[in-house]
Tab-separated table of C-alpha atoms and ligand atoms in Angstrom:
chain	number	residue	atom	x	y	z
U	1	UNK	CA	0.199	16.796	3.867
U	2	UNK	CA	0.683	14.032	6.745
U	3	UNK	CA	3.880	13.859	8.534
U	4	UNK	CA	4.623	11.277	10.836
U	5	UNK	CA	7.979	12.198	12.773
U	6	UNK	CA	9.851	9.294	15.331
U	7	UNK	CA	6.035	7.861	16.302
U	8	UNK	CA	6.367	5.526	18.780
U	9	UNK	CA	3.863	3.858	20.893
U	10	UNK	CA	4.048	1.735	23.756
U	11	UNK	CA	1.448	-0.852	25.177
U	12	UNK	CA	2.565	-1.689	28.660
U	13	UNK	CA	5.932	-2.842	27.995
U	14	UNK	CA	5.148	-4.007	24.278
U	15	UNK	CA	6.474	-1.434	21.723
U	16	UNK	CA	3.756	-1.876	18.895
U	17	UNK	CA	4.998	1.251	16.806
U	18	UNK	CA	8.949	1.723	16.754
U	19	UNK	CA	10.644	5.025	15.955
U	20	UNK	CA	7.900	5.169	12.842
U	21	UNK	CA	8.895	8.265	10.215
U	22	UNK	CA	7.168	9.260	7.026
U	23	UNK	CA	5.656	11.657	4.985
U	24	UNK	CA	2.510	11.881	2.291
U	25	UNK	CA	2.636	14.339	-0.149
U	26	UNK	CA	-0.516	16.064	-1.232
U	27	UNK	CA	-2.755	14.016	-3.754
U	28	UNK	CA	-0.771	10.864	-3.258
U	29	UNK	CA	-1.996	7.288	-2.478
U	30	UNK	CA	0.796	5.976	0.276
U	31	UNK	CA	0.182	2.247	0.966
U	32	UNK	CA	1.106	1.324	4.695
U	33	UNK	CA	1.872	-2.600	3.913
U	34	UNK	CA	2.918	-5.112	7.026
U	35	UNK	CA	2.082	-8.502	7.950
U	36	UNK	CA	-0.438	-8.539	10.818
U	37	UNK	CA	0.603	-7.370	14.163
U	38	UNK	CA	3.097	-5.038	12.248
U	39	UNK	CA	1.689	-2.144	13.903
U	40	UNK	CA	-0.299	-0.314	10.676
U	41	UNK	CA	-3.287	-0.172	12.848
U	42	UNK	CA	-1.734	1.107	15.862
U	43	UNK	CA	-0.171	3.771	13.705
U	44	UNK	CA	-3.303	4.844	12.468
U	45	UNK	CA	-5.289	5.588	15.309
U	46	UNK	CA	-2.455	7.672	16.985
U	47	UNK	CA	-2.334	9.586	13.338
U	48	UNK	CA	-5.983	10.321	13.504
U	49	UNK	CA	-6.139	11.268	16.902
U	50	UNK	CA	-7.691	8.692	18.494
U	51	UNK	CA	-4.852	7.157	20.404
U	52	UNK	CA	-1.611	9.398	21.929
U	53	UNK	CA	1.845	8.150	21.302
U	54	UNK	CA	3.872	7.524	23.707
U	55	UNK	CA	6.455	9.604	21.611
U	56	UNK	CA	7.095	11.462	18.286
U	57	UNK	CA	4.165	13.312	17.024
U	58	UNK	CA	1.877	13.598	13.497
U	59	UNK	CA	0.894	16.315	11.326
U	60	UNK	CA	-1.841	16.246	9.520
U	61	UNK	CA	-2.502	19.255	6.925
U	62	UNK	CA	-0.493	21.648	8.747
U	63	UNK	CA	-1.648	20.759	12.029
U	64	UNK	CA	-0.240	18.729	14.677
U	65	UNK	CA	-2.636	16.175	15.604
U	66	UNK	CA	-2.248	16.200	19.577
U	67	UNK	CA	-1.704	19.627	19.982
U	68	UNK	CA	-4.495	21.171	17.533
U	69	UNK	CA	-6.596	17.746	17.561
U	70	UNK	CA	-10.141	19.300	16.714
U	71	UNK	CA	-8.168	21.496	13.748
U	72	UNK	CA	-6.381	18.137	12.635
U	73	UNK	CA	-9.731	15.615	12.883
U	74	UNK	CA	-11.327	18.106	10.744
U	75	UNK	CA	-9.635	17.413	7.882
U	76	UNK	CA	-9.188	13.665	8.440
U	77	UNK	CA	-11.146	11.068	6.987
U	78	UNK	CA	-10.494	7.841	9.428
U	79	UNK	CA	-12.143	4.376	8.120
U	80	UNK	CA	-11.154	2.179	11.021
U	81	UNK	CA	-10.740	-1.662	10.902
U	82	UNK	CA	-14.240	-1.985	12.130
U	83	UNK	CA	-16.386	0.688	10.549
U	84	UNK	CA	-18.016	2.536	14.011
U	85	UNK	CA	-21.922	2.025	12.463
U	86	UNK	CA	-24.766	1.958	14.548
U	87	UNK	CA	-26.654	-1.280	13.904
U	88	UNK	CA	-30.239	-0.001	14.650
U	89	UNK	CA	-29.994	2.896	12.540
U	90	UNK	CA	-30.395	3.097	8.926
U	91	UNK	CA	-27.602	4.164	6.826
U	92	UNK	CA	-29.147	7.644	5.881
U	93	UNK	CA	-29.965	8.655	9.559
U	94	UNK	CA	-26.568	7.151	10.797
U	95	UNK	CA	-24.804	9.462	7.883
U	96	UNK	CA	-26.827	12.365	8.553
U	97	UNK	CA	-26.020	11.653	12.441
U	98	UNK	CA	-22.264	11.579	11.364
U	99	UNK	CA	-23.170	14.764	9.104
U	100	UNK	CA	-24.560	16.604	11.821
U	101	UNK	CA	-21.159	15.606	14.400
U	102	UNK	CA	-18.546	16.399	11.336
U	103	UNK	CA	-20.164	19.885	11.035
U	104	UNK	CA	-21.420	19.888	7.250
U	105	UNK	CA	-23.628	22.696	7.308
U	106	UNK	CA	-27.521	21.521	7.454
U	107	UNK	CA	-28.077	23.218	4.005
U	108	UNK	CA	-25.811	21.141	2.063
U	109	UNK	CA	-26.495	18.172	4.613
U	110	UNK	CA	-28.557	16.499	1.959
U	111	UNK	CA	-26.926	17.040	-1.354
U	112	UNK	CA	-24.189	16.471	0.492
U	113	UNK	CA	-25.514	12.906	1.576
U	114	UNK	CA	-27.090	12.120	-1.939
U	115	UNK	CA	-23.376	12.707	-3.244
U	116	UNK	CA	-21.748	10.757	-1.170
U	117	UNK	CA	-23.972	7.192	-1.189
U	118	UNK	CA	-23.986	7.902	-4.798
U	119	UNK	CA	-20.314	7.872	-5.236
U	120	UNK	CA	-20.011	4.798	-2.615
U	121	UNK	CA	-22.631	3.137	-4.349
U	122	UNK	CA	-24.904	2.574	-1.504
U	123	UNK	CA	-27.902	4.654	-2.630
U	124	UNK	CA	-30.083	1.624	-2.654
U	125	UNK	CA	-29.877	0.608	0.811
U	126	UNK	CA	-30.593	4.060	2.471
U	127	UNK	CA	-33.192	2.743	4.305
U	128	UNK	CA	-31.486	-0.532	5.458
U	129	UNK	CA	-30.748	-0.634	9.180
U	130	UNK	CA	-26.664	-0.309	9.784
U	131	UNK	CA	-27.124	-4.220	11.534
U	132	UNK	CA	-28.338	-5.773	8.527
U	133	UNK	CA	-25.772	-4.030	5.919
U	134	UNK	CA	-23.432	-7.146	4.046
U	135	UNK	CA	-19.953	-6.922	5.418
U	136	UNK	CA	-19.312	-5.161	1.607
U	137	UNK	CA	-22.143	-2.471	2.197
U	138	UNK	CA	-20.668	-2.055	5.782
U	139	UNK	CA	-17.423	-1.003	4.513
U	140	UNK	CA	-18.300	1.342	2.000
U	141	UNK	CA	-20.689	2.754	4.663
U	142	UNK	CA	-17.944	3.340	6.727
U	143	UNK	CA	-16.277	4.678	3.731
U	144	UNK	CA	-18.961	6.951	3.005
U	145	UNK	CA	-18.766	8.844	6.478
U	146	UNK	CA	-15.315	9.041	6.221
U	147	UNK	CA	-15.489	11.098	2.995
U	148	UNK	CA	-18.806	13.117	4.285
U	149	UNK	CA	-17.065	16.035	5.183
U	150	UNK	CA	-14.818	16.594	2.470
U	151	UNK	CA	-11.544	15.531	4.035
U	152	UNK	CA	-8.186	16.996	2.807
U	153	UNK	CA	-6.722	13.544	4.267
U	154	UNK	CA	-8.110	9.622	4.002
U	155	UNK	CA	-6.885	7.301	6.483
U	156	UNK	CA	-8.168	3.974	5.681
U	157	UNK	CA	-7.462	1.000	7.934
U	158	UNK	CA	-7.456	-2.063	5.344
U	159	UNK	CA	-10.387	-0.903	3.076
U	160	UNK	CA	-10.933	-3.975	0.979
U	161	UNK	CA	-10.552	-6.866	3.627
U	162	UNK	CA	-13.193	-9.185	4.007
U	163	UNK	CA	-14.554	-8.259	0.894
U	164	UNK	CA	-15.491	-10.109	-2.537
U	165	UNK	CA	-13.084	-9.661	-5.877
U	166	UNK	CA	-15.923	-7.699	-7.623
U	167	UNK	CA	-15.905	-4.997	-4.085
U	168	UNK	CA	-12.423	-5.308	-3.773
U	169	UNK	CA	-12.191	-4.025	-7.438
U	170	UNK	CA	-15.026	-1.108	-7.058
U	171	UNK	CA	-13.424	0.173	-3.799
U	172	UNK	CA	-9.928	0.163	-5.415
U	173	UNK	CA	-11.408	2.430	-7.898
U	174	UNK	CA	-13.601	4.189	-5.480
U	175	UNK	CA	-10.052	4.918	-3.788
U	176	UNK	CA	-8.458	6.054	-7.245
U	177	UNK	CA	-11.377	8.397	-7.913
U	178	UNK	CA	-10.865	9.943	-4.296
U	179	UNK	CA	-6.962	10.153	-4.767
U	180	UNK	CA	-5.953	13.842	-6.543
U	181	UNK	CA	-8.698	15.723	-4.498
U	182	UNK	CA	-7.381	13.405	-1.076
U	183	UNK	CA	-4.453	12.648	0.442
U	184	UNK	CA	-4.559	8.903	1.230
U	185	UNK	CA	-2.782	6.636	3.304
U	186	UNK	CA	-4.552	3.062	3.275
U	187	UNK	CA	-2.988	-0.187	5.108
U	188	UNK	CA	-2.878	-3.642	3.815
U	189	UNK	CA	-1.548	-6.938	4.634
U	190	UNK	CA	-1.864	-8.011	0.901
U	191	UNK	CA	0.610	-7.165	-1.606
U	192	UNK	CA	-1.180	-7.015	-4.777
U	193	UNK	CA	-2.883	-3.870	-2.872
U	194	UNK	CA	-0.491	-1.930	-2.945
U	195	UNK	CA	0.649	-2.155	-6.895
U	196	UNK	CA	-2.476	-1.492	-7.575
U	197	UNK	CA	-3.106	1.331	-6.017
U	198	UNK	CA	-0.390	3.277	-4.550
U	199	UNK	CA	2.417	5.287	-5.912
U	200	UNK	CA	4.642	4.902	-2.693
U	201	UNK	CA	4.707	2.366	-0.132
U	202	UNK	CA	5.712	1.832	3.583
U	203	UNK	CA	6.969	-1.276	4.736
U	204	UNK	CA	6.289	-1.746	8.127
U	205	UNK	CA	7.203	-5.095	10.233
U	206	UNK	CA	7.309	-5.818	14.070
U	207	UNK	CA	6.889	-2.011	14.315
U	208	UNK	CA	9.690	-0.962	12.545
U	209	UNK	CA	9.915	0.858	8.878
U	210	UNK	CA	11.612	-1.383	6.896
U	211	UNK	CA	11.400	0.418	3.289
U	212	UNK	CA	9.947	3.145	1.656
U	213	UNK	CA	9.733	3.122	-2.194
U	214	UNK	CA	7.580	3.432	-5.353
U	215	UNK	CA	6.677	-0.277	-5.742
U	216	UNK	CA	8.094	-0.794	-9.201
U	217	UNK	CA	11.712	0.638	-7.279
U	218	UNK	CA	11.036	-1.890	-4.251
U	219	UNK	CA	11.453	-4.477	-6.867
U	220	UNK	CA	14.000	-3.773	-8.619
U	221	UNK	CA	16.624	-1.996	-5.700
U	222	UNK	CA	16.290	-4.894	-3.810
U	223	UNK	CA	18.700	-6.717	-6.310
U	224	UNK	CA	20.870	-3.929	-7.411
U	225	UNK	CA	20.556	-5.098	-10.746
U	226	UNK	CA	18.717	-7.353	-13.204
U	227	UNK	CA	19.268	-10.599	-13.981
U	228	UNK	CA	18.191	-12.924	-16.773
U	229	UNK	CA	17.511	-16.487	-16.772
U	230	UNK	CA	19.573	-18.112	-20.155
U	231	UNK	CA	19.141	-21.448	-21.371
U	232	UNK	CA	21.551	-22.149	-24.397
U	233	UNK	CA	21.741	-25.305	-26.613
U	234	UNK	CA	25.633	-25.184	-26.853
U	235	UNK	CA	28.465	-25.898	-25.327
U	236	UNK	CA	28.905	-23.833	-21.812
U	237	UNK	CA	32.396	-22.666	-22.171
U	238	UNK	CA	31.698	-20.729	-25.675
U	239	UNK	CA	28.452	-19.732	-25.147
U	240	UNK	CA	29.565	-17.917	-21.512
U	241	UNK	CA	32.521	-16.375	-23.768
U	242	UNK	CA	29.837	-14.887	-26.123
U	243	UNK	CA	27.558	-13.838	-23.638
U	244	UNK	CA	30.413	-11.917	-21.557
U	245	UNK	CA	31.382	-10.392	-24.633
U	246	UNK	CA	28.250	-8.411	-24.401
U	247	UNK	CA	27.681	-4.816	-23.570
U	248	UNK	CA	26.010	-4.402	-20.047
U	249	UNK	CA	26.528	-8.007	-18.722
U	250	UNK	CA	28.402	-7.601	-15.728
U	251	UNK	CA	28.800	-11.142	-14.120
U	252	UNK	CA	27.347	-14.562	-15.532
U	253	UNK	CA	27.465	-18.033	-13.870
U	254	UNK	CA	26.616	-21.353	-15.219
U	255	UNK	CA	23.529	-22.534	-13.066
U	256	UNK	CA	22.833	-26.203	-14.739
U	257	UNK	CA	23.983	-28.501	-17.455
U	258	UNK	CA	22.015	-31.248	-18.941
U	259	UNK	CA	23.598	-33.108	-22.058
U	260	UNK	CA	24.535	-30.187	-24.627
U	261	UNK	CA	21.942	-27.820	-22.755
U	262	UNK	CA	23.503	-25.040	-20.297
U	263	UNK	CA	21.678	-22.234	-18.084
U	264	UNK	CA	23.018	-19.099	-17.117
U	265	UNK	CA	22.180	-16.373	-15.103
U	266	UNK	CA	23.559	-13.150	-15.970
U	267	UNK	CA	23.633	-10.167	-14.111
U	268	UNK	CA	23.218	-6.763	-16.027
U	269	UNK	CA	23.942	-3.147	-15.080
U	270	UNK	CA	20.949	-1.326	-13.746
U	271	UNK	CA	18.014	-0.034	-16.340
U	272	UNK	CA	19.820	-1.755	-18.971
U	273	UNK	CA	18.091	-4.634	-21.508
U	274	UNK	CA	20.123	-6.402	-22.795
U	275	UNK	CA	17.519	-9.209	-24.169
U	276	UNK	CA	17.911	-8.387	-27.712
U	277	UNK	CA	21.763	-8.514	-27.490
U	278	UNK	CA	22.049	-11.642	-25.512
U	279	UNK	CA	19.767	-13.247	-28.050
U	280	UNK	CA	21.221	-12.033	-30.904
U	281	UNK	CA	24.809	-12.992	-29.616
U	282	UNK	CA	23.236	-16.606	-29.250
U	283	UNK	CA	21.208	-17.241	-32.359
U	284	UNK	CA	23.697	-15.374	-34.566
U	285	UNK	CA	26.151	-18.499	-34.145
U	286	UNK	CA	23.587	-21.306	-34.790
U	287	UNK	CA	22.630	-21.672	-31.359
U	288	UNK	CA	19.294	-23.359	-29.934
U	289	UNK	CA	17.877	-20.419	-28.080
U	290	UNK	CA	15.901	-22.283	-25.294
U	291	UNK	CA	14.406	-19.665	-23.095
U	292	UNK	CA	15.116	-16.335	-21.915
U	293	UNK	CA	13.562	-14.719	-19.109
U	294	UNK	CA	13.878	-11.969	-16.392
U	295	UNK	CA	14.788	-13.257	-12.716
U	296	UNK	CA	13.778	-9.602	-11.360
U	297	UNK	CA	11.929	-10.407	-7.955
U	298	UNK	CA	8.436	-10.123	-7.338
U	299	UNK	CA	7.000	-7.605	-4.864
U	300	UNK	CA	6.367	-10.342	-3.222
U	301	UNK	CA	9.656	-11.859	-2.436
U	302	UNK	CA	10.628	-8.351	-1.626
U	303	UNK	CA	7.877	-7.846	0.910
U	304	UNK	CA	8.850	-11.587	2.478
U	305	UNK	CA	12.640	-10.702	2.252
U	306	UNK	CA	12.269	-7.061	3.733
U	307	UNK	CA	9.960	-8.388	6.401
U	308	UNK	CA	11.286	-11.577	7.476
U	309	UNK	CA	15.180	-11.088	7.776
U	310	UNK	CA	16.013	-10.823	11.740
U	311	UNK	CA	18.146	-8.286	11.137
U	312	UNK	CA	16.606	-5.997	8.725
U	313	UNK	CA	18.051	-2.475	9.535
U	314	UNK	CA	15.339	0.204	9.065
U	315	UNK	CA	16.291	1.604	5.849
U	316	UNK	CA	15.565	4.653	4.732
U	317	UNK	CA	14.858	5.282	0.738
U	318	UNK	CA	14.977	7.474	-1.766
U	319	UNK	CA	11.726	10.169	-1.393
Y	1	ADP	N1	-4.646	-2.254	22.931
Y	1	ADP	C1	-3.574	-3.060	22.821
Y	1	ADP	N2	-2.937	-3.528	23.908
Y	1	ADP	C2	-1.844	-4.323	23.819
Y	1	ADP	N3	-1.285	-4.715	22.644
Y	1	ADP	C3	-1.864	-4.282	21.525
Y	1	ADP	C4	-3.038	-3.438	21.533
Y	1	ADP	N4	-3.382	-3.170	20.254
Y	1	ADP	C5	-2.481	-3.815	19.472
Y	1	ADP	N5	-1.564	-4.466	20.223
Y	1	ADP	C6	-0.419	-5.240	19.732
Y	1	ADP	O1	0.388	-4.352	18.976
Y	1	ADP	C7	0.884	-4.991	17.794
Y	1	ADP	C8	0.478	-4.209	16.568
Y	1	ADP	O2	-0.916	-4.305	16.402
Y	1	ADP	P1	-1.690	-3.579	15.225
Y	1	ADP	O3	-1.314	-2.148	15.233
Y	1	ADP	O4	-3.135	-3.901	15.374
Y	1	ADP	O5	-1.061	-4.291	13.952
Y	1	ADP	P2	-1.627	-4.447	12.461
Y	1	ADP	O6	-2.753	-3.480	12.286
Y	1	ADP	O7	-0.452	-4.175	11.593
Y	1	ADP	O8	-2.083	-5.871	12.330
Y	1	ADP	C9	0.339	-6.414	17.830
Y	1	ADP	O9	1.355	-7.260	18.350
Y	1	ADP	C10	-0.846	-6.323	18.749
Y	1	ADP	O10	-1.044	-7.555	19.412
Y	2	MG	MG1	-4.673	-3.789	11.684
C-alpha cells in the first residue's frame, strides 16, 4: 500500500533522509521510530507530497506520489507535526472548509462531518474557534481532517506528542480503531509507542534505516538468543556442571560469587525455555534456588543500541 524505494533528500549539503526503503502492507500499523533529527519528519512530507526528494521515489496506493500527486494525495491522510488549523475559524467551518478542498461530495459533507468529530471525540467543541482549541483538541482536530475523506493511507507525524496520558491513551485507540480499514504509518520518538501500537517498526537514525522488525523480533534478534539470569546457593563448580547438563543451554558463565552464593548467566538456543529445567536441575539436588530471571533486552536497549552505535550498518530484516 505505501512503498518507499531509495528516498533520499537533501537540504543544501545536509542529507536529512539517506537511501530510506520500506514498504506498508495494507491494514497495517508501521511505526517510523528515531530519535529527533532522525529524519521521520522529513520522510513524511516527501511521502505525502508535500516536499520532492532529491532522489528515490514513493508510492502510495498504487500511485507514485510525484508523478500522479493529485491521484496519490487523494488517498492520503497527512497529520503533520503542527496540525495546519486556522485559528479564527471554528472547528466545524475549518472541517467543512477542509471537506469542501478534499472533495467529499456536499451531500454527505455533513454526515460525513458528524461522523468524523464523533469518532475523534470533538463533537463538543464544534463551535470553538481553531485558536482557542487545547493542544489535545488541536491534535485530534488535525486528526479529524486527516481522516475526512476516507483515506486508504494515514500518515501521522507524532500523533500523541504533547499530549496528556489519558489523550495519549484515547488517540492510541482512536489509531487502533482506524487501523484494518487504513493503512498507517505514524512516527514517534518514544518507544513505548510503538509496542503499543504497531505490528512492524522502522528504525530510523541520522537518516539512515537501521532495522525493520515486528517489535517483539527487535527484541529478541538483537541477542541471537536468550539468556537467563541464575543465582544458585551452591557451590559454582557443581552447580555450572548441572546446569550444562541441561537440554538447550548452550554457553553459561559464572558472573559473581558471594560466600556459598554463585550467579550465572546462561545462554539458551533460540525460542527455547528452559526455566522449568534449569530449576528443576537446581532444586532437585537440595539447592537454594535464589532467583531466576530473563536477561532478554528491552526495546529500549535495542532502540539505544541500534541507534547509537557509530557504525551501525543499515540492516535489512526479515519482512
Ligand atoms: N527545511 C530544512 N532545512 C534544513 N535542514 C532541515 C530542514 N528540515 C529538517 N532539517 C534537518 O534535517 C534533519 C531531520 O529532521 P526531521 O526530518 O525534522 O527529523 P525528525 O522528524 O526525525 O525529528 C534534522 O537534522 C533537521 O535539523
Ligand atoms: Mg519530526
Amino acid at each position: 500500500m505505501i512503498e518507499v524505494q531509495h528516498l533520499t533528500k537533501r537540504y543544501g549539503p545536509f542529507t536529512a533522509v539517506d537511501d530510506v526503503s520500506f514498504k506498508v502492507e495494507p491494514g497495517e500499523i508501521l511505526g517510523f521510530l528515531g530519535p529527533n533529527g532522525a529524519g521521520k519528519t522529513t520522510t513524511m512530507r516527501v511521502l505525502t507530497g508535500y516536499m520532492p526528494p532529491t532522489g528515490g521515489k514513493a508510492i502510495v496506493a498504487g500511485f507514485d506520489v510525484f508523478e500522479q500527486p493529485i491521484e496519490a494525495k487523494r488517498r492520503i491522510g497527512y497529520l503533520p507535526e503542527t496540525p495546519p488549523l486556522y485559528p479564527d475559524m471554528t472547528v466545524r467551518d475549518y472541517l467543512t472548509f477542509v471537506a469542501k478542498i478534499k472533495g467529499v461530495p456536499r451531500a454527505d459533507r455533513k454526515a460525513r462531518l458528524d461522523s468524523v468529530m464523533e469518532r475523534t471525540r470533538i463533537s463538543d467543541m464544534a463551535t470553538r474557534h481553531c485558536g482557542k482549541l487545547s493542544k489535545g483538541y488541536r491534535q485530534r482536530v488535525g486528526l479529524a481532517q486527516a481522516i475526512l475523506h476516507n483515506p486508504d493511507v494515514l500518515v501521522l507525524d507524532e500523533p500523541t506528542a504533547g499530549l496528556d496520558p489519558k489523550q495519549i491513551i484515547q488517540t492510541r485507540e482512536l489509531i487502533k480503531e482506524l487501523a484494518g480499514s487504513h493503512t498507517i504509518i505514524l512516527s514517534t520518538h518514544i518507544l513505548p509507542e510503538v509496542s503499543q501500537t504497531c505490528q512492524r517498526v522502522v528504525i530510523i537514525n541520522k537518516g539512515k534505516v537501521v532495522a525493520v522488525d515486528t517489535p517483539d523480533n527487535l527484541t529478541a534478534r538483537i541477542r541471537g538468543s536468550e539468556t537467563m539470569y541464575v543465582q544458585v546457593d551452591a557451590s559454582g563448580a557443581d552447580a555450572q556442571g548441572a546446569l550444562s547438563q541441561v537440554p538447550g543451554v548452550r554457553q553459561i558463565a559464572v558472573t559473581e560469587t558471594r560466600g556459598s552464593v554463585t550467579g550465572f548467566e546462561i545462554d539458551s538456543e533460540p525460542g527455547r525455555d528452559v526455566r522449568r529445567e534449569l530449576a528443576s536441575a537446581i532444586v532437585t539436588r537440595g539447592w537454594g534456588l535464589l532467583e531466576l530471571r530473563p536477561m532478554r533486552m528491552s526495546l529500549e536497549d535495542v532502540f539505544l543500541q541500534l541507534t547509537t552505535q557509530d557504525a551501525a550498518e543499515p540492516e535489512v530484516a526479515h519482512e
